[in-house]
């Protein structure tokens, strides 16, 4: 192993959302003079407008720092990761490029759901974990209690837990010492053949495809002809470099390095995150393990408001998938909305972020349909099909049973809110499993519940019912038989396929009634009456009517015989009847969002 490789440390920062990952990254960059002190509190690595506005990390951000420890110069490659449950896949990919992880815990909040989840991810990846308590300068910090929770989680001694304030910089110097002493240097391979793992990528409109790689063995430089394992062609390396605040081109990248490679590829779909890069002239025989294929959990339709933008939407999704490999999509046609795509997401926040990124970064106007999950449908003839779009659900007479995905939800909350959490989960068809006290004041509750029940606004309701203290983490367990029905919405006698939803039988009337009321508020009045009906099969279970606008045709009549007014009113009635037969109701975009809002009335 070379002296340079011995002085490399690759690590990531993992934590629950809003525990101070990006702030700690800022202090570390500042102390190593990687950024100017003027940028203090700016969350340097959160470079998306969306990340700064929402105060969350959406993408993993790698950056290289140089640190002098006892006269030796060390290279520290830091990856700041997201903390929300929807972006767990992003975290697991970042871990594959590291040997260690800083587990950051907010001392005012204690161990939370994603803290536990990320700890298990790090242990599965065989990473050296350094526990760090943050926000110790806050008046409401509870250092001793939080340390006890961390000791129970990791099985470490209290004196091994670092205490810092990322905001003020207190204790951050000790973090560097722990990284150098406790996190091992990258292992070098026996052979010196090029083997590099692609752990992230994005599309640069001026330079083409840029991939972030961890060099496992060998070295790579400009003009190297490389090959992939998941794509048969070859391509030339245009540039290699390290990731500072701005990308810095270098002569080469070698064993243990984390950096970027610009590839001479026009077709963005050829690059797969998790693939292995090797030298065409001296290739390795087997690829690296890569990542488990990701399964989308929530599905929604995305349609351009102007049908002319369909091709732009397709190209935008291609480019965005390069930057977010967990996104999946396929072309879809809706009678109501025209041509669009059926997209798969990791969760409701992921869906929201993708739509907002498409609208901002690619200047598109989009309509999204109600999110839903994948159902397994067993037909009477024994065939089993998967349904991710409610309009694809077969007629009830052909269905034997419908299976829906269930999750194990872990909710960590102060003990005062046990009743509120229980009530919320049972309302959402949850089954109570267990309660575990993490400390005298903090409990971990486990429920089994349908995934479909948490993709609307469950997280928001959980936060509001626990004054913002509860945290949620979930994992898929299995598919179970449920009494589910397809609820169709008829507007002016026609089924609007984009408004169809799959609901539990016992909730169908309430859901249909709320949805009709909500649509009545959203649909503009016309010159004719518009009936809105919630239908299961051929049975109407709820109805609302948008009243007709009435033009005052008798306004010009003053005095005279009443028969003249009646004649004009009869003529108007005939005209409205004819208009009703040929009338076309336009649904505003807010009507499609009404499905989401109808659930929280």
XYZ file of C-alpha atoms in Angstrom:
601
model
C 0.000 0.000 0.000
C 1.392 3.431 -0.971
C 2.071 6.150 1.623
C -0.561 8.322 -0.052
C -3.271 5.641 0.296
C -2.391 5.216 4.000
C -3.226 8.890 4.547
C -6.677 8.773 2.899
C -9.844 8.628 5.035
C -13.215 8.191 3.354
C -16.221 8.824 5.596
C -19.841 9.973 5.499
C -22.043 11.867 7.967
C -25.302 10.075 8.792
C -28.131 11.324 11.006
C -31.853 11.835 11.359
C -33.246 14.815 9.419
C -32.361 18.233 10.895
C -29.729 16.986 13.371
C -27.046 19.271 11.908
C -25.216 17.209 9.223
C -24.778 20.094 6.786
C -23.731 22.510 9.558
C -21.051 20.073 10.780
C -19.836 19.675 7.181
C -19.557 23.491 6.952
C -17.447 23.702 10.138
C -15.143 20.919 8.914
C -14.648 22.672 5.575
C -13.952 25.922 7.379
C -11.401 24.413 9.818
C -9.494 22.786 6.935
C -9.521 26.082 4.967
C -11.468 24.371 2.167
C -13.936 27.288 2.198
C -13.677 30.896 3.276
C -14.961 31.808 6.748
C -17.325 34.293 5.052
C -19.545 31.398 4.013
C -20.240 30.385 7.667
C -23.791 29.058 8.273
C -24.398 28.880 4.510
C -24.695 25.067 4.263
C -22.119 24.954 1.484
C -22.819 21.385 0.336
C -26.579 21.921 -0.076
C -26.259 23.472 -3.517
C -29.865 22.989 -4.722
C -32.311 25.862 -4.113
C -34.795 23.245 -2.941
C -32.375 22.004 -0.259
C -31.799 25.501 1.104
C -35.495 26.416 1.062
C -36.636 23.259 2.841
C -33.583 22.928 5.099
C -33.041 19.293 4.120
C -30.328 17.434 2.228
C -31.724 15.669 -0.851
C -28.506 14.548 -2.581
C -25.281 13.137 -1.156
C -22.465 15.665 -1.594
C -18.825 14.480 -1.722
C -15.988 16.900 -1.018
C -12.235 16.553 -0.340
C -10.409 18.245 2.555
C -6.743 18.320 3.562
C -5.959 18.124 7.284
C -2.611 18.404 9.052
C -2.368 16.013 12.020
C 0.900 16.045 13.990
C 2.848 17.200 10.937
C 1.295 14.596 8.599
C -0.971 15.720 5.777
C -4.150 13.615 5.489
C -6.718 13.542 2.658
C -10.270 13.414 4.037
C -13.096 12.614 1.618
C -16.383 13.613 3.232
C -19.864 12.676 1.964
C -22.791 14.591 3.503
C -25.940 12.411 3.190
C -29.737 12.956 3.370
C -31.588 12.188 6.612
C -35.160 11.539 5.456
C -36.472 7.964 5.260
C -37.324 8.422 1.543
C -33.626 8.887 0.700
C -32.235 5.823 2.515
C -31.052 4.422 -0.839
C -28.958 7.559 -1.381
C -27.331 6.968 2.038
C -26.593 3.272 1.343
C -24.874 4.181 -1.956
C -22.697 6.768 -0.219
C -21.671 4.208 2.413
C -20.274 1.918 -0.305
C -17.642 4.605 -1.033
C -16.539 4.886 2.634
C -14.725 3.026 5.409
C -16.323 4.945 8.271
C -19.295 7.071 9.332
C -19.923 9.908 11.771
C -23.265 9.132 13.457
C -24.598 12.553 14.439
C -27.262 12.796 17.171
C -29.046 15.994 18.220
C -28.642 16.214 22.041
C -31.950 18.118 22.301
C -33.870 15.359 20.471
C -31.981 12.161 21.314
C -31.972 8.981 19.223
C -34.662 9.122 16.509
C -36.048 6.711 13.917
C -33.566 7.466 11.133
C -30.677 7.384 13.655
C -31.521 3.738 14.333
C -32.091 2.924 10.651
C -28.836 4.550 9.481
C -26.883 2.793 12.255
C -28.052 -0.588 10.965
C -27.168 0.444 7.394
C -23.654 1.399 8.509
C -23.214 -1.878 10.420
C -24.376 -3.845 7.340
C -21.750 -1.986 5.293
C -19.013 -2.871 7.852
C -18.260 0.785 8.554
C -16.426 2.083 11.613
C -19.032 4.234 13.435
C -18.014 7.317 15.448
C -20.939 8.606 17.591
C -21.105 12.419 17.837
C -23.505 14.447 20.022
C -24.423 17.778 18.441
C -26.043 21.023 19.709
C -24.547 20.726 23.215
C -24.631 24.555 23.506
C -28.455 24.605 23.374
C -30.277 25.353 26.649
C -32.625 22.368 26.227
C -29.887 19.834 25.396
C -30.006 16.630 27.435
C -26.497 15.246 27.085
C -26.581 12.463 29.697
C -29.911 10.980 28.552
C -28.837 11.086 24.913
C -25.518 9.389 25.738
C -27.414 6.578 27.480
C -29.592 6.105 24.382
C -26.474 5.998 22.163
C -24.775 3.482 24.481
C -27.835 1.231 24.233
C -27.954 1.595 20.440
C -24.247 1.018 19.698
C -22.994 -0.758 22.821
C -20.150 1.769 23.264
C -18.743 3.361 26.395
C -19.826 6.919 27.229
C -16.284 8.292 26.986
C -16.159 7.193 23.309
C -19.029 9.559 22.415
C -17.852 12.966 21.165
C -19.746 16.119 22.218
C -19.747 19.093 19.841
C -21.597 22.180 18.692
C -21.457 22.262 14.882
C -22.837 25.808 14.897
C -20.140 27.351 17.120
C -17.363 24.896 16.191
C -16.868 23.676 19.791
C -15.339 20.185 19.865
C -15.104 19.825 16.052
C -11.266 19.572 16.199
C -11.680 16.319 18.192
C -13.794 14.880 15.370
C -10.799 15.106 13.000
C -8.563 13.230 15.446
C -11.156 10.452 15.828
C -11.545 10.125 12.048
C -7.793 9.700 11.547
C -7.333 7.306 14.498
C -10.476 5.167 14.236
C -11.440 5.035 10.550
C -9.121 2.703 8.595
C -7.300 3.697 5.409
C -8.680 2.199 2.146
C -7.612 -1.380 1.465
C -5.543 -1.873 -1.659
C -6.206 -4.714 -4.064
C -3.655 -7.445 -4.813
C -3.638 -6.653 -8.519
C -3.209 -3.145 -9.828
C -5.967 -3.282 -12.453
C -8.438 -0.411 -12.610
C -11.635 -1.062 -10.690
C -13.871 1.908 -9.805
C -17.390 2.006 -8.357
C -19.871 4.569 -9.733
C -21.752 5.797 -6.659
C -23.413 8.859 -8.209
C -23.770 10.686 -11.518
C -25.405 13.701 -13.119
C -25.832 15.350 -16.511
C -23.970 18.587 -17.260
C -25.535 20.333 -20.250
C -22.132 21.658 -21.375
C -19.881 18.652 -20.674
C -22.215 15.647 -20.821
C -22.180 12.755 -18.342
C -20.213 13.267 -15.100
C -19.839 10.296 -12.717
C -18.646 10.253 -9.096
C -16.408 7.250 -8.428
C -14.533 5.525 -5.650
C -11.290 4.001 -7.010
C -11.018 0.541 -5.429
C -7.810 -0.433 -7.243
C -5.529 0.818 -10.014
C -5.594 4.343 -11.421
C -7.419 6.303 -14.111
C -6.358 9.342 -16.106
C -7.484 11.497 -19.019
C -7.820 9.695 -22.399
C -8.125 6.241 -20.749
C -10.563 4.078 -22.746
C -12.903 2.510 -20.183
C -15.544 -0.203 -20.292
C -18.555 -0.918 -18.087
C -20.154 -4.177 -17.029
C -23.806 -3.131 -17.499
C -23.212 -1.578 -20.924
C -21.299 -3.282 -23.743
C -19.709 -0.233 -25.387
C -16.500 1.681 -24.599
C -15.894 5.367 -24.039
C -13.035 7.789 -23.519
C -12.356 9.678 -20.288
C -12.403 13.415 -21.077
C -11.327 14.598 -17.610
C -10.656 13.288 -14.081
C -10.473 15.302 -10.906
C -11.149 15.729 -7.212
C -14.216 17.263 -5.607
C -13.409 20.481 -3.801
C -15.940 23.338 -3.611
C -15.479 23.472 -7.365
C -14.275 20.468 -9.323
C -10.486 20.487 -9.717
C -8.981 18.571 -12.633
C -6.005 16.334 -11.775
C -3.639 14.127 -13.769
C -5.095 10.911 -12.343
C -7.105 9.226 -9.581
C -5.646 6.191 -7.796
C -6.533 3.550 -5.155
C -8.695 4.943 -2.327
C -9.535 8.219 -4.082
C -13.047 9.617 -4.376
C -13.417 11.907 -7.388
C -15.217 12.639 -10.633
C -14.813 11.467 -14.236
C -16.212 13.232 -17.295
C -17.111 10.666 -19.963
C -17.451 11.049 -23.702
C -21.024 9.642 -23.810
C -24.023 11.151 -25.564
C -26.645 8.616 -24.457
C -27.244 9.244 -20.741
C -29.140 5.965 -20.261
C -25.902 3.951 -20.685
C -24.492 4.961 -17.295
C -25.852 2.947 -14.353
C -25.151 3.902 -10.747
C -23.566 0.902 -8.996
C -21.756 -0.221 -12.154
C -17.993 -0.873 -12.251
C -15.558 0.999 -14.505
C -12.424 -0.793 -15.707
C -9.691 -0.254 -18.324
C -10.597 -1.578 -21.792
C -6.981 -2.665 -22.462
C -6.458 -4.409 -19.106
C -9.916 -5.202 -17.695
C -10.788 -6.926 -14.430
C -12.711 -10.184 -14.697
C -15.557 -9.509 -12.238
C -17.428 -6.324 -11.321
C -17.796 -4.960 -7.799
C -20.939 -5.928 -5.892
C -22.658 -2.594 -6.580
C -26.063 -2.029 -5.025
C -29.275 -3.955 -4.560
C -31.818 -3.047 -7.243
C -34.181 -0.474 -5.757
C -37.924 -1.127 -5.680
C -40.212 1.889 -5.981
C -42.872 1.998 -3.261
C -45.161 4.823 -4.398
C -46.489 5.395 -7.925
C -48.000 8.485 -9.506
C -48.709 9.743 -13.016
C -46.885 12.847 -14.291
C -48.443 14.592 -17.288
C -47.459 17.831 -19.048
C -50.215 20.473 -18.927
C -49.443 21.204 -22.597
C -49.327 17.932 -24.573
C -46.587 19.430 -26.814
C -44.189 19.145 -23.848
C -44.371 15.321 -23.732
C -41.016 14.837 -25.505
C -39.369 17.472 -23.269
C -40.691 15.609 -20.214
C -39.203 12.341 -21.506
C -35.755 13.912 -22.046
C -35.933 15.643 -18.646
C -36.742 12.353 -16.888
C -33.784 10.690 -18.684
C -31.412 13.378 -17.377
C -32.906 13.445 -13.895
C -32.642 9.647 -13.577
C -28.881 9.982 -14.084
C -28.823 12.220 -10.998
C -31.378 10.129 -9.069
C -31.089 6.436 -9.890
C -34.010 5.502 -7.610
C -36.499 7.146 -10.001
C -38.288 4.781 -12.398
C -40.808 5.653 -15.132
C -42.662 4.301 -18.131
C -44.862 5.959 -20.764
C -48.561 6.036 -19.928
C -51.748 7.386 -21.535
C -54.705 8.823 -19.665
C -58.081 9.554 -21.280
C -58.368 12.697 -19.158
C -54.764 13.948 -19.215
C -53.313 12.616 -22.481
C -49.727 11.349 -22.844
C -47.465 11.230 -19.804
C -45.446 8.890 -17.583
C -46.237 6.531 -14.732
C -43.408 7.167 -12.262
C -42.175 5.099 -9.302
C -40.807 6.837 -6.201
C -39.296 5.777 -2.871
C -41.902 7.680 -0.864
C -44.195 10.728 -0.789
C -41.404 13.279 -0.146
C -39.332 11.783 -2.978
C -42.366 12.192 -5.294
C -42.823 15.828 -4.243
C -39.109 16.620 -4.730
C -38.953 14.991 -8.200
C -41.980 16.948 -9.459
C -40.559 20.200 -8.103
C -37.132 19.527 -9.639
C -38.690 18.781 -13.047
C -40.642 22.033 -12.909
C -37.699 24.153 -11.733
C -34.673 22.651 -13.450
C -36.349 21.817 -16.777
C -39.036 24.541 -16.850
C -42.026 22.175 -17.206
C -45.661 22.614 -16.116
C -46.930 19.279 -14.795
C -50.039 17.659 -13.344
C -49.541 14.728 -10.968
C -52.174 12.126 -10.148
C -52.973 10.631 -6.759
C -50.055 8.508 -5.445
C -50.705 4.819 -4.860
C -48.809 1.579 -4.228
C -48.417 -1.715 -6.152
C -51.224 -4.195 -5.535
C -51.057 -7.888 -6.367
C -54.359 -9.071 -7.828
C -55.264 -12.756 -7.959
C -57.853 -13.389 -10.691
C -60.547 -16.072 -10.684
C -58.558 -18.089 -13.257
C -55.538 -18.237 -10.874
C -53.405 -15.632 -12.706
C -51.652 -13.056 -10.494
C -51.077 -9.553 -11.900
C -49.473 -6.410 -10.464
C -51.448 -3.163 -10.570
C -49.819 0.233 -9.943
C -52.497 2.293 -11.702
C -56.075 2.166 -10.307
C -57.552 2.422 -13.808
C -55.833 -0.912 -14.666
C -57.658 -2.818 -11.916
C -59.858 -5.560 -13.507
C -63.634 -5.746 -12.882
C -64.557 -7.006 -9.418
C -66.330 -10.045 -10.900
C -62.969 -11.284 -12.279
C -61.049 -10.774 -9.005
C -60.531 -13.487 -6.435
C -58.467 -11.433 -3.954
C -56.328 -8.286 -3.755
C -53.052 -8.167 -1.811
C -51.641 -4.847 -0.595
C -48.102 -4.170 0.719
C -47.692 -3.893 4.502
C -44.905 -2.142 6.389
C -43.400 -2.299 9.853
C -43.511 1.275 11.143
C -41.189 2.294 14.000
C -42.249 5.484 15.713
C -40.013 7.121 18.331
C -41.783 9.667 20.509
C -41.842 11.171 24.039
C -43.951 8.944 26.313
C -46.570 11.737 26.793
C -47.789 11.177 23.232
C -48.294 7.389 23.349
C -52.089 7.825 23.251
C -52.004 10.225 20.263
C -49.716 7.899 18.278
C -51.860 4.832 19.088
C -55.024 6.644 18.007
C -53.479 7.891 14.749
C -52.082 4.477 13.765
C -55.289 2.549 14.504
C -57.256 5.112 12.460
C -54.914 4.268 9.575
C -55.588 0.517 9.879
C -52.423 -0.059 11.943
C -51.940 -3.090 14.217
C -50.006 -2.472 17.445
C -46.987 -4.794 17.913
C -44.783 -3.541 20.770
C -43.448 -0.668 22.888
C -39.809 -0.315 23.938
C -38.529 2.395 26.301
C -35.286 3.923 24.964
C -35.002 6.061 28.115
C -37.244 7.148 30.979
C -38.933 9.673 28.692
C -38.603 8.230 25.173
C -40.451 5.255 23.670
C -40.174 3.281 20.458
C -43.539 1.926 19.238
C -43.852 -0.645 16.486
C -46.940 -1.050 14.289
C -47.807 -3.063 11.200
C -49.915 -1.133 8.721
C -50.695 -0.874 4.988
C -48.176 1.213 3.013
C -51.093 2.947 1.244
C -52.143 4.484 4.581
C -48.911 6.456 5.090
C -48.356 7.888 1.595
C -50.936 10.691 1.842
C -50.306 12.888 4.875
C -49.584 10.435 7.681
C -46.193 11.974 8.502
C -47.679 15.491 8.803
C -50.471 14.190 11.076
C -47.911 12.345 13.209
C -45.857 15.521 13.646
C -48.881 17.676 14.499
C -50.279 15.162 17.019
C -46.928 14.966 18.864
C -45.993 18.687 18.675
C -43.244 17.822 16.169
C -41.365 15.416 18.467
C -42.173 12.034 16.871
C -40.048 10.454 14.146
C -40.961 7.687 11.720
C -39.038 4.932 9.975
C -40.538 2.025 8.066
C -39.585 -1.090 6.142
C -41.540 -3.397 3.848
C -42.606 -6.735 5.326
C -45.071 -8.574 3.039
C -48.289 -8.449 1.001
C -51.593 -9.268 2.710
C -55.150 -9.847 1.515
C -57.403 -6.799 2.037
C -60.973 -5.898 1.123
C -60.146 -3.246 -1.443
C -62.357 -1.643 -4.113
C -61.783 0.752 -6.993
C -63.507 4.091 -6.462
C -64.229 5.861 -9.763
C -65.266 9.486 -10.133
C -67.794 10.455 -12.794
C -67.930 14.096 -13.867
C -70.945 14.946 -16.066
C -71.538 11.224 -16.620
C -67.970 10.373 -17.751
C -65.413 8.481 -15.655
C -62.229 10.544 -15.169
C -59.550 7.810 -15.077
C -56.946 10.095 -13.492
C -59.196 10.542 -10.423
C -59.714 6.804 -9.782
C -58.344 5.477 -6.483
C -58.168 2.113 -4.699
C -59.607 2.282 -1.167
C -60.509 -0.077 1.653
C -64.143 -1.159 1.518
C -65.028 0.310 4.932
C -63.583 3.730 3.992
C -65.148 3.902 0.512
C -68.276 5.937 1.402
C -66.400 8.532 3.495
C -63.675 8.858 0.881
C -66.169 9.144 -2.004
C -68.315 11.688 -0.168
C -65.329 13.888 0.801
C -63.899 13.717 -2.696
C -67.181 14.755 -4.345
C -67.482 17.717 -1.946
C -63.903 18.756 -2.632
C -64.352 18.503 -6.423
C -67.554 20.563 -6.193
C -65.445 23.404 -4.735
C -62.769 23.077 -7.439
C -64.823 22.686 -10.649
C -65.964 25.974 -12.181
C -69.680 26.518 -12.786
C -70.908 26.265 -16.370
C -74.108 27.225 -18.193
C -75.386 23.725 -17.358
C -75.573 21.503 -14.259
C -72.553 19.214 -13.620
C -73.190 16.048 -11.575
C -70.153 14.644 -9.694
C -70.560 11.011 -8.657
C -68.432 8.563 -6.685
C -68.977 5.102 -8.168
C -67.995 1.547 -7.194
C -68.728 -0.716 -10.161
C -72.214 0.373 -11.273
C -73.269 1.602 -7.823
C -73.267 5.353 -7.076
C -72.262 5.845 -3.419
C -72.045 9.668 -3.259
C -73.092 12.619 -5.381
C -72.698 16.378 -5.499
C -73.950 18.825 -8.135
C -72.267 21.956 -9.448
C -75.212 24.303 -10.069
C -75.637 25.960 -13.440
C -74.909 29.619 -14.014
C -78.103 31.430 -14.971
C -78.047 34.278 -17.415
C -80.805 36.807 -16.752
C -82.536 36.652 -20.168
C -85.530 38.646 -18.902
C -83.427 41.672 -17.950
C -84.374 43.520 -21.162
C -88.098 42.951 -20.499
C -89.731 45.782 -18.636
C -93.462 45.739 -18.155
C -95.614 43.942 -20.687
C -97.270 40.537 -20.544
C -95.809 37.762 -18.324
C -96.118 35.334 -21.261
C -93.248 37.154 -23.007
C -90.916 36.431 -20.062
C -92.055 32.804 -19.923
C -91.323 32.425 -23.632
C -87.743 33.640 -23.134
C -87.200 31.341 -20.119
C -88.496 28.301 -22.059
C -86.148 29.159 -24.920
C -83.224 29.400 -22.441
C -84.159 26.000 -20.912
C -84.056 24.329 -24.356
C -80.691 25.918 -25.105
C -79.248 24.671 -21.766
C -80.528 21.148 -22.459
C -78.756 21.137 -25.822
C -75.602 22.618 -24.228
C -75.623 19.909 -21.544
C -75.573 17.214 -24.229
C -72.529 18.669 -25.981
C -70.950 20.451 -23.000
C -67.332 19.618 -22.154
C -66.263 20.138 -18.528
C -62.713 21.423 -18.032
C -61.075 20.168 -14.831
C -58.556 22.550 -13.218
C -55.238 21.181 -11.914
C -56.483 21.663 -8.339
C -59.166 19.013 -8.999
C -56.482 16.318 -9.305
C -54.912 17.449 -6.022
C -58.333 17.272 -4.365
C -57.844 13.524 -3.832
C -54.925 14.226 -1.509
C -56.759 16.975 0.377
C -59.991 15.000 0.771
C -58.201 12.652 3.157
C -57.407 15.239 5.814
C -60.733 17.023 6.224
